Amino acid sequence: MTLLILGGTGEARELAKELVARGEHVVSSLAGRVARPKLPDGEVRLGGFGGPEGLARWLTENDVDAMIDATHPFAERIGANAAEAARATGTPLLRLARPGWTEQPGDTWHWADDLGHAARLLPALGDRVFLTSGRQGLAAFAGLGLWFLIRCVDPPGVPLPRRHEVLLDRGPYTVEKERALMERHDVGVLVTKDSGGAMTAAKLTAARELGLPVVVVRRPPRPETASVSTVQGAITWIGTATKGSPA
């Protein structure tokens, strides 16, 4: 089979590795927004497809048997494009999405619908913010007079909050280092997206241990499609999926 993985996540890389080892023809598509992405096994393409029409054309021209959307939980645009292209071409589509985080005893979480909502919550929670929502959408915080420690993989664009420090780093992180980082910068509140997974979850434990409030941005809605939460579940689905018939 020829399989297209819309990737960029650890789950996408793990899935590609498993499928390549099984002898499948795997093409992993990365958005190209990260300067030095971790590349998966198998064939890799970088950049967009040109909307749902371009993706549908690519699926047809490359005779793709099934498509797996294993993108980040907040990559809603490619998710919508994938669903539309799958309908147009009859290509079986699976969403591989790791579960979101759940509040634990001792946590003080404040849920936000989006980054703008998160920014509106902050003034009442603390004046020194650890912002870990990535480099996209930082303009939502630019008008606040709070101090921000902004952590992201690549340098962010403008506008940024007037009072800030940028920390370029990539997970996984440990609880001990996250706690030390927050203490060193006298952080009063943490902001994160509900990305899920273990790679960046240590900050939540550190915030709990320090008694800090956390603003958690909810995941955006995704199109209704077949969905699994594990790589093994995706492999099982692929074994039953054939082009032109629902999985």
PDB file of N, CA and C in Angstrom, residues 35-94:
ATOM      1  N   ALA A  35      12.220  24.793  11.766  1.00  0.00           N
ATOM      2  CA  ALA A  35      13.456  24.915  10.990  1.00  0.00           C
ATOM      3  C   ALA A  35      14.200  23.587  10.892  1.00  0.00           C
ATOM      4  N   ARG A  36      14.272  22.839  11.982  1.00  0.00           N
ATOM      5  CA  ARG A  36      15.005  21.577  11.998  1.00  0.00           C
ATOM      6  C   ARG A  36      14.101  20.472  12.554  1.00  0.00           C
ATOM      7  N   PRO A  37      13.135  20.034  11.753  1.00  0.00           N
ATOM      8  CA  PRO A  37      12.197  19.020  12.249  1.00  0.00           C
ATOM      9  C   PRO A  37      12.864  17.669  12.431  1.00  0.00           C
ATOM     10  N   LYS A  38      12.309  16.883  13.346  1.00  0.00           N
ATOM     11  CA  LYS A  38      12.737  15.501  13.496  1.00  0.00           C
ATOM     12  C   LYS A  38      12.100  14.700  12.366  1.00  0.00           C
ATOM     13  N   LEU A  39      12.921  14.105  11.508  1.00  0.00           N
ATOM     14  CA  LEU A  39      12.407  13.440  10.319  1.00  0.00           C
ATOM     15  C   LEU A  39      12.032  11.995  10.615  1.00  0.00           C
ATOM     16  N   PRO A  40      10.921  11.544  10.088  1.00  0.00           N
ATOM     17  CA  PRO A  40      10.512  10.146  10.283  1.00  0.00           C
ATOM     18  C   PRO A  40      11.186   9.228   9.283  1.00  0.00           C
ATOM     19  N   ASP A  41      11.044   7.932   9.511  1.00  0.00           N
ATOM     20  CA  ASP A  41      11.497   6.936   8.543  1.00  0.00           C
ATOM     21  C   ASP A  41      10.623   7.014   7.298  1.00  0.00           C
ATOM     22  N   GLY A  42      11.176   6.573   6.175  1.00  0.00           N
ATOM     23  CA  GLY A  42      10.417   6.560   4.941  1.00  0.00           C
ATOM     24  C   GLY A  42      10.558   7.852   4.161  1.00  0.00           C
ATOM     25  N   GLU A  43       9.726   8.003   3.152  1.00  0.00           N
ATOM     26  CA  GLU A  43       9.746   9.191   2.299  1.00  0.00           C
ATOM     27  C   GLU A  43       9.154  10.382   3.041  1.00  0.00           C
ATOM     28  N   VAL A  44       9.739  11.562   2.828  1.00  0.00           N
ATOM     29  CA  VAL A  44       9.278  12.773   3.512  1.00  0.00           C
ATOM     30  C   VAL A  44       9.059  13.875   2.480  1.00  0.00           C
ATOM     31  N   ARG A  45       7.947  14.603   2.614  1.00  0.00           N
ATOM     32  CA  ARG A  45       7.707  15.799   1.809  1.00  0.00           C
ATOM     33  C   ARG A  45       7.460  16.961   2.763  1.00  0.00           C
ATOM     34  N   LEU A  46       7.936  18.134   2.375  1.00  0.00           N
ATOM     35  CA  LEU A  46       7.803  19.327   3.199  1.00  0.00           C
ATOM     36  C   LEU A  46       6.919  20.354   2.497  1.00  0.00           C
ATOM     37  N   GLY A  47       6.102  21.067   3.277  1.00  0.00           N
ATOM     38  CA  GLY A  47       5.283  22.134   2.728  1.00  0.00           C
ATOM     39  C   GLY A  47       3.842  21.713   2.514  1.00  0.00           C
ATOM     40  N   GLY A  48       3.005  22.708   2.230  1.00  0.00           N
ATOM     41  CA  GLY A  48       1.586  22.456   2.046  1.00  0.00           C
ATOM     42  C   GLY A  48       1.261  21.842   0.697  1.00  0.00           C
ATOM     43  N   PHE A  49      -0.014  21.474   0.539  1.00  0.00           N
ATOM     44  CA  PHE A  49      -0.480  20.858  -0.702  1.00  0.00           C
ATOM     45  C   PHE A  49      -1.220  21.849  -1.597  1.00  0.00           C
ATOM     46  N   GLY A  50      -1.549  23.015  -1.062  1.00  0.00           N
ATOM     47  CA  GLY A  50      -2.363  23.947  -1.826  1.00  0.00           C
ATOM     48  C   GLY A  50      -3.843  23.786  -1.540  1.00  0.00           C
ATOM     49  N   GLY A  51      -4.180  23.639  -0.244  1.00  0.00           N
ATOM     50  CA  GLY A  51      -5.583  23.507   0.146  1.00  0.00           C
ATOM     51  C   GLY A  51      -6.128  22.118  -0.113  1.00  0.00           C
ATOM     52  N   PRO A  52      -7.424  21.910   0.154  1.00  0.00           N
ATOM     53  CA  PRO A  52      -8.019  20.582  -0.021  1.00  0.00           C
ATOM     54  C   PRO A  52      -7.988  20.096  -1.466  1.00  0.00           C
ATOM     55  N   GLU A  53      -8.104  21.031  -2.421  1.00  0.00           N
ATOM     56  CA  GLU A  53      -8.057  20.626  -3.828  1.00  0.00           C
ATOM     57  C   GLU A  53      -6.673  20.079  -4.188  1.00  0.00           C
ATOM     58  N   GLY A  54      -5.629  20.765  -3.721  1.00  0.00           N
ATOM     59  CA  GLY A  54      -4.280  20.294  -3.990  1.00  0.00           C
ATOM     60  C   GLY A  54      -3.995  18.963  -3.328  1.00  0.00           C
ATOM     61  N   LEU A  55      -4.491  18.781  -2.119  1.00  0.00           N
ATOM     62  CA  LEU A  55      -4.293  17.508  -1.422  1.00  0.00           C
ATOM     63  C   LEU A  55      -5.036  16.389  -2.142  1.00  0.00           C
ATOM     64  N   ALA A  56      -6.266  16.666  -2.579  1.00  0.00           N
ATOM     65  CA  ALA A  56      -7.028  15.653  -3.312  1.00  0.00           C
ATOM     66  C   ALA A  56      -6.302  15.254  -4.595  1.00  0.00           C
ATOM     67  N   ARG A  57      -5.750  16.234  -5.278  1.00  0.00           N
ATOM     68  CA  ARG A  57      -5.013  15.939  -6.505  1.00  0.00           C
ATOM     69  C   ARG A  57      -3.791  15.075  -6.200  1.00  0.00           C
ATOM     70  N   TRP A  58      -3.083  15.398  -5.103  1.00  0.00           N
ATOM     71  CA  TRP A  58      -1.892  14.633  -4.726  1.00  0.00           C
ATOM     72  C   TRP A  58      -2.265  13.195  -4.382  1.00  0.00           C
ATOM     73  N   LEU A  59      -3.363  13.007  -3.663  1.00  0.00           N
ATOM     74  CA  LEU A  59      -3.812  11.660  -3.307  1.00  0.00           C
ATOM     75  C   LEU A  59      -4.085  10.830  -4.556  1.00  0.00           C
ATOM     76  N   THR A  60      -4.723  11.459  -5.528  1.00  0.00           N
ATOM     77  CA  THR A  60      -5.074  10.747  -6.762  1.00  0.00           C
ATOM     78  C   THR A  60      -3.829  10.445  -7.595  1.00  0.00           C
ATOM     79  N   GLU A  61      -2.982  11.448  -7.769  1.00  0.00           N
ATOM     80  CA  GLU A  61      -1.794  11.276  -8.605  1.00  0.00           C
ATOM     81  C   GLU A  61      -0.823  10.251  -8.031  1.00  0.00           C
ATOM     82  N   ASN A  62      -0.816  10.097  -6.715  1.00  0.00           N
ATOM     83  CA  ASN A  62       0.113   9.168  -6.070  1.00  0.00           C
ATOM     84  C   ASN A  62      -0.544   7.862  -5.652  1.00  0.00           C
ATOM     85  N   ASP A  63      -1.797   7.682  -6.060  1.00  0.00           N
ATOM     86  CA  ASP A  63      -2.517   6.430  -5.818  1.00  0.00           C
ATOM     87  C   ASP A  63      -2.438   6.017  -4.348  1.00  0.00           C
ATOM     88  N   VAL A  64      -2.794   6.937  -3.476  1.00  0.00           N
ATOM     89  CA  VAL A  64      -2.725   6.710  -2.026  1.00  0.00           C
ATOM     90  C   VAL A  64      -3.880   5.811  -1.594  1.00  0.00           C
ATOM     91  N   ASP A  65      -3.552   4.787  -0.839  1.00  0.00           N
ATOM     92  CA  ASP A  65      -4.560   3.829  -0.373  1.00  0.00           C
ATOM     93  C   ASP A  65      -5.257   4.276   0.911  1.00  0.00           C
ATOM     94  N   ALA A  66      -4.560   5.009   1.764  1.00  0.00           N
ATOM     95  CA  ALA A  66      -5.161   5.479   3.008  1.00  0.00           C
ATOM     96  C   ALA A  66      -4.336   6.659   3.528  1.00  0.00           C
ATOM     97  N   MET A  67      -5.009   7.539   4.260  1.00  0.00           N
ATOM     98  CA  MET A  67      -4.361   8.733   4.795  1.00  0.00           C
ATOM     99  C   MET A  67      -4.582   8.765   6.303  1.00  0.00           C
ATOM    100  N   ILE A  68      -3.517   9.070   7.033  1.00  0.00           N
ATOM    101  CA  ILE A  68      -3.584   9.165   8.495  1.00  0.00           C
ATOM    102  C   ILE A  68      -3.228  10.579   8.899  1.00  0.00           C
ATOM    103  N   ASP A  69      -4.172  11.255   9.532  1.00  0.00           N
ATOM    104  CA  ASP A  69      -3.928  12.597  10.051  1.00  0.00           C
ATOM    105  C   ASP A  69      -3.385  12.463  11.468  1.00  0.00           C
ATOM    106  N   ALA A  70      -2.058  12.546  11.583  1.00  0.00           N
ATOM    107  CA  ALA A  70      -1.397  12.454  12.891  1.00  0.00           C
ATOM    108  C   ALA A  70      -0.757  13.793  13.240  1.00  0.00           C
ATOM    109  N   THR A  71      -1.378  14.876  12.807  1.00  0.00           N
ATOM    110  CA  THR A  71      -0.853  16.205  13.076  1.00  0.00           C
ATOM    111  C   THR A  71      -1.119  16.622  14.514  1.00  0.00           C
ATOM    112  N   HIS A  72      -0.529  17.751  14.896  1.00  0.00           N
ATOM    113  CA  HIS A  72      -0.715  18.297  16.239  1.00  0.00           C
ATOM    114  C   HIS A  72      -2.197  18.564  16.496  1.00  0.00           C
ATOM    115  N   PRO A  73      -2.647  18.377  17.729  1.00  0.00           N
ATOM    116  CA  PRO A  73      -4.070  18.607  18.026  1.00  0.00           C
ATOM    117  C   PRO A  73      -4.578  19.993  17.649  1.00  0.00           C
ATOM    118  N   PHE A  74      -3.678  20.974  17.518  1.00  0.00           N
ATOM    119  CA  PHE A  74      -4.113  22.326  17.185  1.00  0.00           C
ATOM    120  C   PHE A  74      -3.893  22.682  15.714  1.00  0.00           C
ATOM    121  N   ALA A  75      -3.549  21.697  14.893  1.00  0.00           N
ATOM    122  CA  ALA A  75      -3.382  21.939  13.452  1.00  0.00           C
ATOM    123  C   ALA A  75      -4.719  21.734  12.758  1.00  0.00           C
ATOM    124  N   GLU A  76      -5.694  22.603  13.086  1.00  0.00           N
ATOM    125  CA  GLU A  76      -7.053  22.381  12.621  1.00  0.00           C
ATOM    126  C   GLU A  76      -7.218  22.579  11.121  1.00  0.00           C
ATOM    127  N   ARG A  77      -6.396  23.438  10.496  1.00  0.00           N
ATOM    128  CA  ARG A  77      -6.580  23.695   9.068  1.00  0.00           C
ATOM    129  C   ARG A  77      -6.278  22.459   8.225  1.00  0.00           C
ATOM    130  N   ILE A  78      -5.153  21.800   8.498  1.00  0.00           N
ATOM    131  CA  ILE A  78      -4.824  20.606   7.722  1.00  0.00           C
ATOM    132  C   ILE A  78      -5.823  19.501   8.018  1.00  0.00           C
ATOM    133  N   GLY A  79      -6.364  19.471   9.222  1.00  0.00           N
ATOM    134  CA  GLY A  79      -7.375  18.470   9.539  1.00  0.00           C
ATOM    135  C   GLY A  79      -8.616  18.649   8.693  1.00  0.00           C
ATOM    136  N   ALA A  80      -9.047  19.897   8.537  1.00  0.00           N
ATOM    137  CA  ALA A  80     -10.216  20.177   7.701  1.00  0.00           C
ATOM    138  C   ALA A  80      -9.928  19.866   6.241  1.00  0.00           C
ATOM    139  N   ASN A  81      -8.727  20.231   5.774  1.00  0.00           N
ATOM    140  CA  ASN A  81      -8.351  19.941   4.389  1.00  0.00           C
ATOM    141  C   ASN A  81      -8.313  18.442   4.118  1.00  0.00           C
ATOM    142  N   ALA A  82      -7.785  17.691   5.085  1.00  0.00           N
ATOM    143  CA  ALA A  82      -7.692  16.241   4.926  1.00  0.00           C
ATOM    144  C   ALA A  82      -9.077  15.618   4.805  1.00  0.00           C
ATOM    145  N   ALA A  83     -10.010  16.063   5.648  1.00  0.00           N
ATOM    146  CA  ALA A  83     -11.363  15.511   5.607  1.00  0.00           C
ATOM    147  C   ALA A  83     -12.034  15.804   4.272  1.00  0.00           C
ATOM    148  N   GLU A  84     -11.867  17.015   3.776  1.00  0.00           N
ATOM    149  CA  GLU A  84     -12.481  17.381   2.499  1.00  0.00           C
ATOM    150  C   GLU A  84     -11.860  16.604   1.346  1.00  0.00           C
ATOM    151  N   ALA A  85     -10.523  16.481   1.347  1.00  0.00           N
ATOM    152  CA  ALA A  85      -9.848  15.746   0.281  1.00  0.00           C
ATOM    153  C   ALA A  85     -10.207  14.260   0.319  1.00  0.00           C
ATOM    154  N   ALA A  86     -10.355  13.702   1.513  1.00  0.00           N
ATOM    155  CA  ALA A  86     -10.713  12.295   1.640  1.00  0.00           C
ATOM    156  C   ALA A  86     -12.110  12.045   1.068  1.00  0.00           C
ATOM    157  N   ARG A  87     -13.041  12.951   1.359  1.00  0.00           N
ATOM    158  CA  ARG A  87     -14.390  12.801   0.811  1.00  0.00           C
ATOM    159  C   ARG A  87     -14.379  12.894  -0.714  1.00  0.00           C
ATOM    160  N   ALA A  88     -13.597  13.831  -1.224  1.00  0.00           N
ATOM    161  CA  ALA A  88     -13.579  14.059  -2.671  1.00  0.00           C
ATOM    162  C   ALA A  88     -12.984  12.885  -3.433  1.00  0.00           C
ATOM    163  N   THR A  89     -12.048  12.174  -2.833  1.00  0.00           N
ATOM    164  CA  THR A  89     -11.328  11.104  -3.534  1.00  0.00           C
ATOM    165  C   THR A  89     -11.718   9.704  -3.084  1.00  0.00           C
ATOM    166  N   GLY A  90     -12.513   9.596  -2.031  1.00  0.00           N
ATOM    167  CA  GLY A  90     -12.859   8.281  -1.507  1.00  0.00           C
ATOM    168  C   GLY A  90     -11.714   7.602  -0.791  1.00  0.00           C
ATOM    169  N   THR A  91     -10.762   8.388  -0.314  1.00  0.00           N
ATOM    170  CA  THR A  91      -9.610   7.830   0.393  1.00  0.00           C
ATOM    171  C   THR A  91      -9.942   7.617   1.862  1.00  0.00           C
ATOM    172  N   PRO A  92      -9.766   6.429   2.400  1.00  0.00           N
ATOM    173  CA  PRO A  92      -9.991   6.221   3.830  1.00  0.00           C
ATOM    174  C   PRO A  92      -9.099   7.157   4.658  1.00  0.00           C
ATOM    175  N   LEU A  93      -9.694   7.781   5.668  1.00  0.00           N
ATOM    176  CA  LEU A  93      -8.987   8.741   6.509  1.00  0.00           C
ATOM    177  C   LEU A  93      -9.114   8.339   7.964  1.00  0.00           C
ATOM    178  N   LEU A  94      -7.991   8.368   8.662  1.00  0.00           N
ATOM    179  CA  LEU A  94      -7.959   8.092  10.102  1.00  0.00           C
ATOM    180  C   LEU A  94      -7.335   9.266  10.822  1.00  0.00           C
TER     181      LEU A  94
END
